mmCIF file with all atom_site columns, C-alpha atoms in Angstrom:
data_model
loop_
_atom_site.group_PDB
_atom_site.id
_atom_site.type_symbol
_atom_site.label_atom_id
_atom_site.label_alt_id
_atom_site.label_comp_id
_atom_site.label_asym_id
_atom_site.label_entity_id
_atom_site.label_seq_id
_atom_site.pdbx_PDB_ins_code
_atom_site.Cartn_x
_atom_site.Cartn_y
_atom_site.Cartn_z
_atom_site.occupancy
_atom_site.B_iso_or_equiv
_atom_site.pdbx_formal_charge
_atom_site.auth_seq_id
_atom_site.auth_comp_id
_atom_site.auth_asym_id
_atom_site.auth_atom_id
_atom_site.pdbx_PDB_model_num
ATOM 1   C CA . MET A 1 1   ? 25.036  36.150  -2.736  1.00 42.00 ? 213 MET A CA 1
ATOM 2   C CA . GLU A 1 2   ? 23.236  34.222  -5.326  1.00 42.00 ? 214 GLU A CA 1
ATOM 3   C CA . HIS A 1 3   ? 19.136  33.751  -4.727  1.00 41.00 ? 215 HIS A CA 1
ATOM 4   C CA . ILE A 1 4   ? 18.322  30.249  -4.508  1.00 40.00 ? 216 ILE A CA 1
ATOM 5   C CA . PRO A 1 5   ? 14.695  29.573  -5.542  1.00 40.00 ? 217 PRO A CA 1
ATOM 6   C CA . PRO A 1 6   ? 12.687  27.834  -2.804  1.00 39.00 ? 218 PRO A CA 1
ATOM 7   C CA . THR A 1 7   ? 12.129  23.970  -2.764  1.00 38.00 ? 219 THR A CA 1
ATOM 8   C CA . HIS A 1 8   ? 8.664   22.465  -3.146  1.00 38.00 ? 220 HIS A CA 1
ATOM 9   C CA . ALA A 1 9   ? 8.732   22.021  0.670   1.00 38.00 ? 221 ALA A CA 1
ATOM 10  C CA . GLU A 1 10  ? 9.631   25.512  1.539   1.00 34.00 ? 222 GLU A CA 1
ATOM 11  C CA . SER A 1 11  ? 6.893   26.912  -0.705  1.00 33.00 ? 223 SER A CA 1
ATOM 12  C CA . ARG A 1 12  ? 4.293   25.495  1.168   1.00 35.00 ? 224 ARG A CA 1
ATOM 13  C CA . SER A 1 13  ? 5.406   27.427  4.377   1.00 33.00 ? 225 SER A CA 1
ATOM 14  C CA . THR A 1 14  ? 2.599   28.674  6.842   1.00 36.00 ? 226 THR A CA 1
ATOM 15  C CA . SER A 1 15  ? 3.913   31.843  7.035   1.00 35.00 ? 227 SER A CA 1
ATOM 16  C CA . PRO A 1 16  ? 1.046   34.814  6.449   1.00 37.00 ? 228 PRO A CA 1
ATOM 17  C CA . ARG A 1 17  ? 3.342   36.548  3.949   1.00 39.00 ? 229 ARG A CA 1
ATOM 18  C CA . CYS A 1 18  ? 4.659   33.390  2.088   1.00 38.00 ? 230 CYS A CA 1
ATOM 19  C CA . GLN A 1 19  ? 3.714   33.572  -1.620  1.00 42.00 ? 231 GLN A CA 1
ATOM 20  C CA . CYS A 1 20  ? 2.832   29.633  -2.091  1.00 46.00 ? 232 CYS A CA 1
ATOM 21  C CA . PRO A 1 21  ? 3.635   29.129  -5.835  1.00 49.00 ? 233 PRO A CA 1
ATOM 22  C CA . ALA A 1 22  ? 2.587   25.846  -7.227  1.00 51.00 ? 234 ALA A CA 1
ATOM 23  C CA . ARG A 1 23  ? 4.588   23.292  -8.829  1.00 56.00 ? 235 ARG A CA 1
ATOM 24  C CA . ARG A 1 24  ? 3.950   23.278  -12.705 1.00 60.00 ? 236 ARG A CA 1
ATOM 25  C CA . GLY A 1 25  ? 0.532   21.642  -13.330 1.00 60.00 ? 237 GLY A CA 1
ATOM 26  C CA . GLU A 1 26  ? -0.625  21.710  -9.919  1.00 58.00 ? 238 GLU A CA 1
ATOM 27  C CA . PRO A 1 27  ? -2.956  24.076  -8.329  1.00 60.00 ? 239 PRO A CA 1
ATOM 28  C CA . PRO A 1 28  ? -1.938  26.849  -6.200  1.00 59.00 ? 240 PRO A CA 1
ATOM 29  C CA . VAL A 1 29  ? -1.728  25.814  -2.255  1.00 55.00 ? 241 VAL A CA 1
ATOM 30  C CA . SER A 1 30  ? -4.006  27.724  0.145   1.00 61.00 ? 242 SER A CA 1
ATOM 31  C CA . ARG A 1 31  ? -4.115  28.085  3.610   1.00 66.00 ? 243 ARG A CA 1
ATOM 32  C CA . PRO A 1 32  ? -5.406  26.875  6.135   1.00 76.00 ? 244 PRO A CA 1
ATOM 33  C CA . TYR A 1 33  ? -3.625  23.639  5.929   1.00 82.00 ? 245 TYR A CA 1
ATOM 34  C CA . ASP A 1 34  ? -5.253  20.072  6.794   1.00 83.00 ? 246 ASP A CA 1
ATOM 35  C CA . GLY A 1 35  ? -1.717  18.339  7.031   1.00 83.00 ? 247 GLY A CA 1
ATOM 36  C CA . CYS A 1 36  ? 1.609   18.103  5.711   1.00 86.00 ? 248 CYS A CA 1
ATOM 37  C CA . GLU A 1 37  ? 3.740   15.415  4.917   1.00 80.00 ? 249 GLU A CA 1
ATOM 38  C CA . ILE A 1 38  ? 7.144   14.411  4.153   1.00 81.00 ? 250 ILE A CA 1
ATOM 39  C CA . GLY A 1 39  ? 7.871   11.364  1.972   1.00 78.00 ? 251 GLY A CA 1
ATOM 40  C CA . GLY A 1 40  ? 10.329  10.033  -0.499  1.00 71.00 ? 252 GLY A CA 1
ATOM 41  C CA . LEU A 1 41  ? 10.042  8.651   -3.961  1.00 63.00 ? 253 LEU A CA 1
ATOM 42  C CA . TYR A 1 42  ? 9.550   5.096   -3.278  1.00 64.00 ? 254 TYR A CA 1
ATOM 43  C CA . GLY A 1 43  ? 7.496   2.304   -4.173  1.00 63.00 ? 255 GLY A CA 1
ATOM 44  C CA . HIS A 1 44  ? 5.374   0.103   -1.730  1.00 71.00 ? 256 HIS A CA 1
ATOM 45  C CA . ARG A 1 45  ? 4.072   -3.294  -2.058  1.00 71.00 ? 257 ARG A CA 1
ATOM 46  C CA . TRP A 1 46  ? 1.009   -5.068  -0.455  1.00 77.00 ? 258 TRP A CA 1
ATOM 47  C CA . ASN A 1 47  ? 1.641   -6.365  3.079   1.00 68.00 ? 259 ASN A CA 1
ATOM 48  C CA . ASP A 1 48  ? 4.850   -4.185  3.053   1.00 70.00 ? 260 ASP A CA 1
ATOM 49  C CA . ALA A 1 49  ? 6.656   -4.054  6.401   1.00 65.00 ? 261 ALA A CA 1
ATOM 50  C CA . PHE A 1 50  ? 6.775   -0.252  6.034   1.00 65.00 ? 262 PHE A CA 1
ATOM 51  C CA . GLY A 1 51  ? 2.985   0.117   5.813   1.00 69.00 ? 263 GLY A CA 1
ATOM 52  C CA . THR A 1 52  ? 1.120   2.381   3.392   1.00 75.00 ? 264 THR A CA 1
ATOM 53  C CA . ARG A 1 53  ? 1.638   5.596   5.046   1.00 75.00 ? 265 ARG A CA 1
ATOM 54  C CA . THR A 1 54  ? 4.362   8.485   3.826   1.00 79.00 ? 266 THR A CA 1
ATOM 55  C CA . ALA A 1 55  ? 7.179   8.588   6.239   1.00 78.00 ? 267 ALA A CA 1
ATOM 56  C CA . VAL A 1 56  ? 5.948   11.362  8.166   1.00 81.00 ? 268 VAL A CA 1
ATOM 57  C CA . GLU A 1 57  ? 2.358   12.674  8.297   1.00 84.00 ? 269 GLU A CA 1
ATOM 58  C CA . ILE A 1 58  ? 1.186   15.407  10.635  1.00 83.00 ? 270 ILE A CA 1
ATOM 59  C CA . TRP A 1 59  ? -2.595  16.147  10.387  1.00 82.00 ? 271 TRP A CA 1
ATOM 60  C CA . LEU A 1 60  ? -3.393  19.806  11.752  1.00 86.00 ? 272 LEU A CA 1
ATOM 61  C CA . THR A 1 61  ? -7.009  19.139  11.690  1.00 89.00 ? 273 THR A CA 1
ATOM 62  C CA . VAL A 1 62  ? -9.740  16.641  11.973  1.00 89.00 ? 274 VAL A CA 1
ATOM 63  C CA . ARG A 1 63  ? -10.174 16.628  7.998   1.00 89.00 ? 275 ARG A CA 1
ATOM 64  C CA . GLY A 1 64  ? -6.282  15.893  7.502   1.00 89.00 ? 276 GLY A CA 1
ATOM 65  C CA . ARG A 1 65  ? -6.479  13.108  10.144  1.00 91.00 ? 277 ARG A CA 1
ATOM 66  C CA . HIS A 1 66  ? -9.375  11.477  8.047   1.00 92.00 ? 278 HIS A CA 1
ATOM 67  C CA . PHE A 1 67  ? -7.510  12.175  4.859   1.00 91.00 ? 279 PHE A CA 1
ATOM 68  C CA . PHE A 1 68  ? -4.270  10.401  5.967   1.00 91.00 ? 280 PHE A CA 1
ATOM 69  C CA . ASN A 1 69  ? -6.225  7.471   7.541   1.00 93.00 ? 281 ASN A CA 1
ATOM 70  C CA . ASP A 1 70  ? -8.656  7.107   4.478   1.00 94.00 ? 282 ASP A CA 1
ATOM 71  C CA . ARG A 1 71  ? -5.358  7.241   1.854   1.00 92.00 ? 283 ARG A CA 1
ATOM 72  C CA . ALA A 1 72  ? -3.694  4.658   3.880   1.00 92.00 ? 284 ALA A CA 1
ATOM 73  C CA . ALA A 1 73  ? -6.495  2.221   3.446   1.00 94.00 ? 285 ALA A CA 1
ATOM 74  C CA . ALA A 1 74  ? -6.873  3.159   -0.098  1.00 94.00 ? 286 ALA A CA 1
ATOM 75  C CA . ARG A 1 75  ? -3.343  2.558   -0.799  1.00 92.00 ? 287 ARG A CA 1
ATOM 76  C CA . ASP A 1 76  ? -3.356  -0.810  0.909   1.00 93.00 ? 288 ASP A CA 1
ATOM 77  C CA . LEU A 1 77  ? -6.564  -1.937  -1.346  1.00 95.00 ? 289 LEU A CA 1
ATOM 78  C CA . ALA A 1 78  ? -4.643  -0.393  -4.475  1.00 93.00 ? 290 ALA A CA 1
ATOM 79  C CA . TYR A 1 79  ? -1.583  -2.292  -3.517  1.00 92.00 ? 291 TYR A CA 1
ATOM 80  C CA . PHE A 1 80  ? -3.528  -5.745  -3.323  1.00 94.00 ? 292 PHE A CA 1
ATOM 81  C CA . VAL A 1 81  ? -5.301  -4.953  -6.544  1.00 94.00 ? 293 VAL A CA 1
ATOM 82  C CA . ARG A 1 82  ? -2.331  -4.125  -8.720  1.00 91.00 ? 294 ARG A CA 1
ATOM 83  C CA . SER A 1 83  ? 0.030   -6.809  -7.252  1.00 91.00 ? 295 SER A CA 1
ATOM 84  C CA . GLY A 1 84  ? 1.233   -9.151  -9.792  1.00 91.00 ? 296 GLY A CA 1
ATOM 85  C CA . ARG A 1 85  ? -0.114  -12.223 -8.243  1.00 94.00 ? 297 ARG A CA 1
ATOM 86  C CA . VAL A 1 86  ? -3.715  -10.501 -7.874  1.00 95.00 ? 298 VAL A CA 1
ATOM 87  C CA . GLN A 1 87  ? -3.385  -9.220  -11.711 1.00 93.00 ? 299 GLN A CA 1
ATOM 88  C CA . LYS A 1 88  ? -2.614  -13.009 -12.535 1.00 95.00 ? 300 LYS A CA 1
ATOM 89  C CA . ILE A 1 89  ? -5.629  -14.346 -10.423 1.00 95.00 ? 301 ILE A CA 1
ATOM 90  C CA . ARG A 1 90  ? -7.949  -11.645 -12.047 1.00 94.00 ? 302 ARG A CA 1
ATOM 91  C CA . LEU A 1 91  ? -6.960  -12.631 -15.669 1.00 94.00 ? 303 LEU A CA 1
ATOM 92  C CA . SER A 1 92  ? -7.205  -16.346 -14.872 1.00 94.00 ? 304 SER A CA 1
ATOM 93  C CA . ASP A 1 93  ? -10.567 -18.447 -15.988 1.00 92.00 ? 305 ASP A CA 1
ATOM 94  C CA . ASN A 1 94  ? -10.841 -19.230 -12.082 1.00 94.00 ? 306 ASN A CA 1
ATOM 95  C CA . PRO A 1 95  ? -9.809  -16.790 -9.528  1.00 96.00 ? 307 PRO A CA 1
ATOM 96  C CA . ARG A 1 96  ? -11.012 -18.605 -6.605  1.00 96.00 ? 308 ARG A CA 1
ATOM 97  C CA . PRO A 1 97  ? -7.862  -20.771 -6.168  1.00 96.00 ? 309 PRO A CA 1
ATOM 98  C CA . GLY A 1 98  ? -5.523  -18.049 -6.344  1.00 96.00 ? 310 GLY A CA 1
ATOM 99  C CA . LEU A 1 99  ? -7.650  -15.794 -3.791  1.00 96.00 ? 311 LEU A CA 1
ATOM 100 C CA . GLU A 1 100 ? -8.079  -18.916 -1.646  1.00 96.00 ? 312 GLU A CA 1
ATOM 101 C CA . TRP A 1 101 ? -4.270  -19.089 -1.533  1.00 96.00 ? 313 TRP A CA 1
ATOM 102 C CA . PHE A 1 102 ? -4.154  -15.393 -0.033  1.00 95.00 ? 314 PHE A CA 1
ATOM 103 C CA . ILE A 1 103 ? -6.921  -16.545 2.539   1.00 96.00 ? 315 ILE A CA 1
ATOM 104 C CA . HIS A 1 104 ? -4.504  -19.493 3.895   1.00 96.00 ? 316 HIS A CA 1
ATOM 105 C CA . ARG A 1 105 ? -1.149  -17.386 3.614   1.00 95.00 ? 317 ARG A CA 1
ATOM 106 C CA . TYR A 1 106 ? -2.826  -14.482 5.224   1.00 94.00 ? 318 TYR A CA 1
ATOM 107 C CA . PRO A 1 107 ? -5.198  -15.678 7.666   1.00 95.00 ? 319 PRO A CA 1
ATOM 108 C CA . GLY A 1 108 ? -7.781  -12.901 8.742   1.00 94.00 ? 320 GLY A CA 1
ATOM 109 C CA . ARG A 1 109 ? -6.048  -10.236 6.570   1.00 94.00 ? 321 ARG A CA 1
ATOM 110 C CA . VAL A 1 110 ? -7.727  -11.338 3.500   1.00 97.00 ? 322 VAL A CA 1
ATOM 111 C CA . VAL A 1 111 ? -11.299 -12.859 3.646   1.00 97.00 ? 323 VAL A CA 1
ATOM 112 C CA . GLU A 1 112 ? -14.197 -13.838 1.127   1.00 97.00 ? 324 GLU A CA 1
ATOM 113 C CA . ILE A 1 113 ? -17.348 -12.026 1.721   1.00 97.00 ? 325 ILE A CA 1
ATOM 114 C CA . PRO A 1 114 ? -20.715 -12.976 1.474   1.00 97.00 ? 326 PRO A CA 1
ATOM 115 C CA . THR A 1 115 ? -21.937 -10.086 -1.069  1.00 96.00 ? 327 THR A CA 1
ATOM 116 C CA . SER A 1 116 ? -20.323 -7.421  -3.142  1.00 95.00 ? 328 SER A CA 1
ATOM 117 C CA . THR A 1 117 ? -21.661 -4.717  -0.487  1.00 95.00 ? 329 THR A CA 1
ATOM 118 C CA . THR A 1 118 ? -20.385 -6.396  2.889   1.00 95.00 ? 330 THR A CA 1
ATOM 119 C CA . ARG A 1 119 ? -18.230 -4.381  4.944   1.00 96.00 ? 331 ARG A CA 1
ATOM 120 C CA . VAL A 1 120 ? -14.801 -5.969  6.312   1.00 97.00 ? 332 VAL A CA 1
ATOM 121 C CA . SER A 1 121 ? -13.130 -4.789  9.496   1.00 95.00 ? 333 SER A CA 1
ATOM 122 C CA . ARG A 1 122 ? -10.304 -2.292  9.229   1.00 94.00 ? 334 ARG A CA 1
ATOM 123 C CA . GLY A 1 123 ? -6.931  -3.568  7.913   1.00 91.00 ? 335 GLY A CA 1
ATOM 124 C CA . VAL A 1 124 ? -8.768  -6.259  6.019   1.00 96.00 ? 336 VAL A CA 1
ATOM 125 C CA . ILE A 1 125 ? -9.289  -7.000  2.483   1.00 97.00 ? 337 ILE A CA 1
ATOM 126 C CA . GLY A 1 126 ? -12.291 -8.657  1.512   1.00 97.00 ? 338 GLY A CA 1
ATOM 127 C CA . PHE A 1 127 ? -13.181 -10.034 -1.702  1.00 98.00 ? 339 PHE A CA 1
ATOM 128 C CA . TRP A 1 128 ? -16.298 -10.930 -3.549  1.00 97.00 ? 340 TRP A CA 1
ATOM 129 C CA . ILE A 1 129 ? -16.421 -13.374 -6.884  1.00 97.00 ? 341 ILE A CA 1
ATOM 130 C CA . ALA A 1 130 ? -19.262 -13.007 -9.198  1.00 95.00 ? 342 ALA A CA 1
ATOM 131 C CA . LYS A 1 131 ? -19.777 -14.379 -12.880 1.00 93.00 ? 343 LYS A CA 1
ATOM 132 C CA . ARG A 1 132 ? -18.212 -11.129 -14.516 1.00 94.00 ? 344 ARG A CA 1
ATOM 133 C CA . VAL A 1 133 ? -16.561 -9.285  -11.908 1.00 95.00 ? 345 VAL A CA 1
ATOM 134 C CA . ILE A 1 134 ? -14.580 -9.426  -8.763  1.00 96.00 ? 346 ILE A CA 1
ATOM 135 C CA . VAL A 1 135 ? -15.041 -7.063  -5.899  1.00 97.00 ? 347 VAL A CA 1
ATOM 136 C CA . PHE A 1 136 ? -12.330 -6.144  -3.380  1.00 97.00 ? 348 PHE A CA 1
ATOM 137 C CA . THR A 1 137 ? -13.066 -3.963  -0.413  1.00 98.00 ? 349 THR A CA 1
ATOM 138 C CA . THR A 1 138 ? -11.429 -2.375  2.778   1.00 97.00 ? 350 THR A CA 1
ATOM 139 C CA . THR A 1 139 ? -12.606 -0.409  5.696   1.00 97.00 ? 351 THR A CA 1
ATOM 140 C CA . SER A 1 140 ? -10.639 2.677   6.513   1.00 96.00 ? 352 SER A CA 1
ATOM 141 C CA . SER A 1 141 ? -10.185 3.264   10.311  1.00 94.00 ? 353 SER A CA 1
ATOM 142 C CA . THR A 1 142 ? -12.734 6.361   9.905   1.00 94.00 ? 354 THR A CA 1
ATOM 143 C CA . GLY A 1 143 ? -15.610 3.607   8.827   1.00 95.00 ? 355 GLY A CA 1
ATOM 144 C CA . ARG A 1 144 ? -15.342 4.721   5.191   1.00 96.00 ? 356 ARG A CA 1
ATOM 145 C CA . ARG A 1 145 ? -16.059 1.504   3.014   1.00 97.00 ? 357 ARG A CA 1
ATOM 146 C CA . LEU A 1 146 ? -13.396 1.547   -0.132  1.00 96.00 ? 358 LEU A CA 1
ATOM 147 C CA . PHE A 1 147 ? -13.889 -0.845  -3.391  1.00 96.00 ? 359 PHE A CA 1
ATOM 148 C CA . VAL A 1 148 ? -12.676 -1.616  -6.528  1.00 95.00 ? 360 VAL A CA 1
ATOM 149 C CA . VAL A 1 149 ? -14.313 -3.769  -8.838  1.00 95.00 ? 361 VAL A CA 1
ATOM 150 C CA . ALA A 1 150 ? -12.236 -5.834  -11.357 1.00 94.00 ? 362 ALA A CA 1
ATOM 151 C CA . LYS A 1 151 ? -13.649 -7.506  -14.457 1.00 93.00 ? 363 LYS A CA 1
ATOM 152 C CA . ARG A 1 152 ? -12.940 -11.075 -14.508 1.00 93.00 ? 364 ARG A CA 1
ATOM 153 C CA . GLY A 1 153 ? -10.321 -12.125 -17.131 1.00 90.00 ? 365 GLY A CA 1
ATOM 154 C CA . SER A 1 154 ? -9.128  -8.420  -17.867 1.00 87.00 ? 366 SER A CA 1
ATOM 155 C CA . VAL A 1 155 ? -7.090  -5.850  -16.086 1.00 84.00 ? 367 VAL A CA 1
ATOM 156 C CA . ARG A 1 156 ? -9.909  -3.325  -16.360 1.00 87.00 ? 368 ARG A CA 1
ATOM 157 C CA . LEU A 1 157 ? -11.302 -1.800  -13.274 1.00 89.00 ? 369 LEU A CA 1
ATOM 158 C CA . PRO A 1 158 ? -14.767 -0.644  -14.261 1.00 88.00 ? 370 PRO A CA 1
ATOM 159 C CA . ALA A 1 159 ? -15.622 0.969   -10.767 1.00 86.00 ? 371 ALA A CA 1
ATOM 160 C CA . LYS A 1 160 ? -13.962 1.949   -7.630  1.00 91.00 ? 372 LYS A CA 1
ATOM 161 C CA . ASN A 1 161 ? -14.352 4.699   -5.115  1.00 91.00 ? 373 ASN A CA 1
ATOM 162 C CA . LEU A 1 162 ? -10.633 5.462   -4.068  1.00 91.00 ? 374 LEU A CA 1
ATOM 163 C CA . GLY A 1 163 ? -10.558 8.695   -5.853  1.00 87.00 ? 375 GLY A CA 1
ATOM 164 C CA . ASP A 1 164 ? -7.117  10.463  -5.565  1.00 85.00 ? 376 ASP A CA 1
ATOM 165 C CA . LEU A 1 165 ? -6.494  8.440   -2.256  1.00 89.00 ? 377 LEU A CA 1
ATOM 166 C CA . ALA A 1 166 ? -4.773  5.930   -3.948  1.00 86.00 ? 378 ALA A CA 1
ATOM 167 C CA . TYR A 1 167 ? -3.314  5.561   -7.737  1.00 81.00 ? 379 TYR A CA 1
ATOM 168 C CA . LEU A 1 168 ? -4.435  2.155   -9.765  1.00 79.00 ? 380 LEU A CA 1
ATOM 169 C CA . GLY A 1 169 ? -3.332  3.028   -13.211 1.00 71.00 ? 381 GLY A CA 1
ATOM 170 C CA . THR A 1 170 ? -5.267  3.985   -16.165 1.00 53.00 ? 382 THR A CA 1
ATOM 171 C CA . GLN A 1 171 ? -7.174  0.490   -16.066 1.00 51.00 ? 383 GLN A CA 1
#
C-alpha cells in the first residue's frame, strides 16, 4: 500500500503523538490549540450575505473565541476600506459625498463620527474626515476598537491596528 502524506488539516491533529509539520514558511504548530477552522479559498466583499467569518470556526478556549470575533470585525473593516467604491472615495478631492452615500444606503451600518477616536457600536463602520486623512473604525464584539487611517488622495494606509487579523495589502 502506498503511503500518502497527511494533508495540512491532518497535520494539525490534537493527538499527543502527532508530529505537527508546518507548511513551508509557517512556524510549527504547537499545542494546546485555541481554536480550529475549516474554510475555502474564496473572497469576501463588504456587506457580503455570507458574512466575514470562515465557514466553520470552533473556539476551544476563550482566547480562541476572542480571536475569531476580533478577526470577523477586522475583516469587515478591511473589506470596507479595500472595496472599489471606498478606494475611489479615498482618491477623490472631496470624500464627503461618497461617504454620505454609504450613510444613506446603509443606515445605521455606516456612520460619521465626531472625532478620530470615537467608538462605534458593534457591526458599525464609522468614519471621520480630516484635512489629510480619513479614519475608519469599528468595534469587535469583544470591545476591541479597530481602526484604519487612510491618506486622502492616495491608496496609502499609514496607520492601522488590524495586525494579522485582516489583510489590507501592501499599502
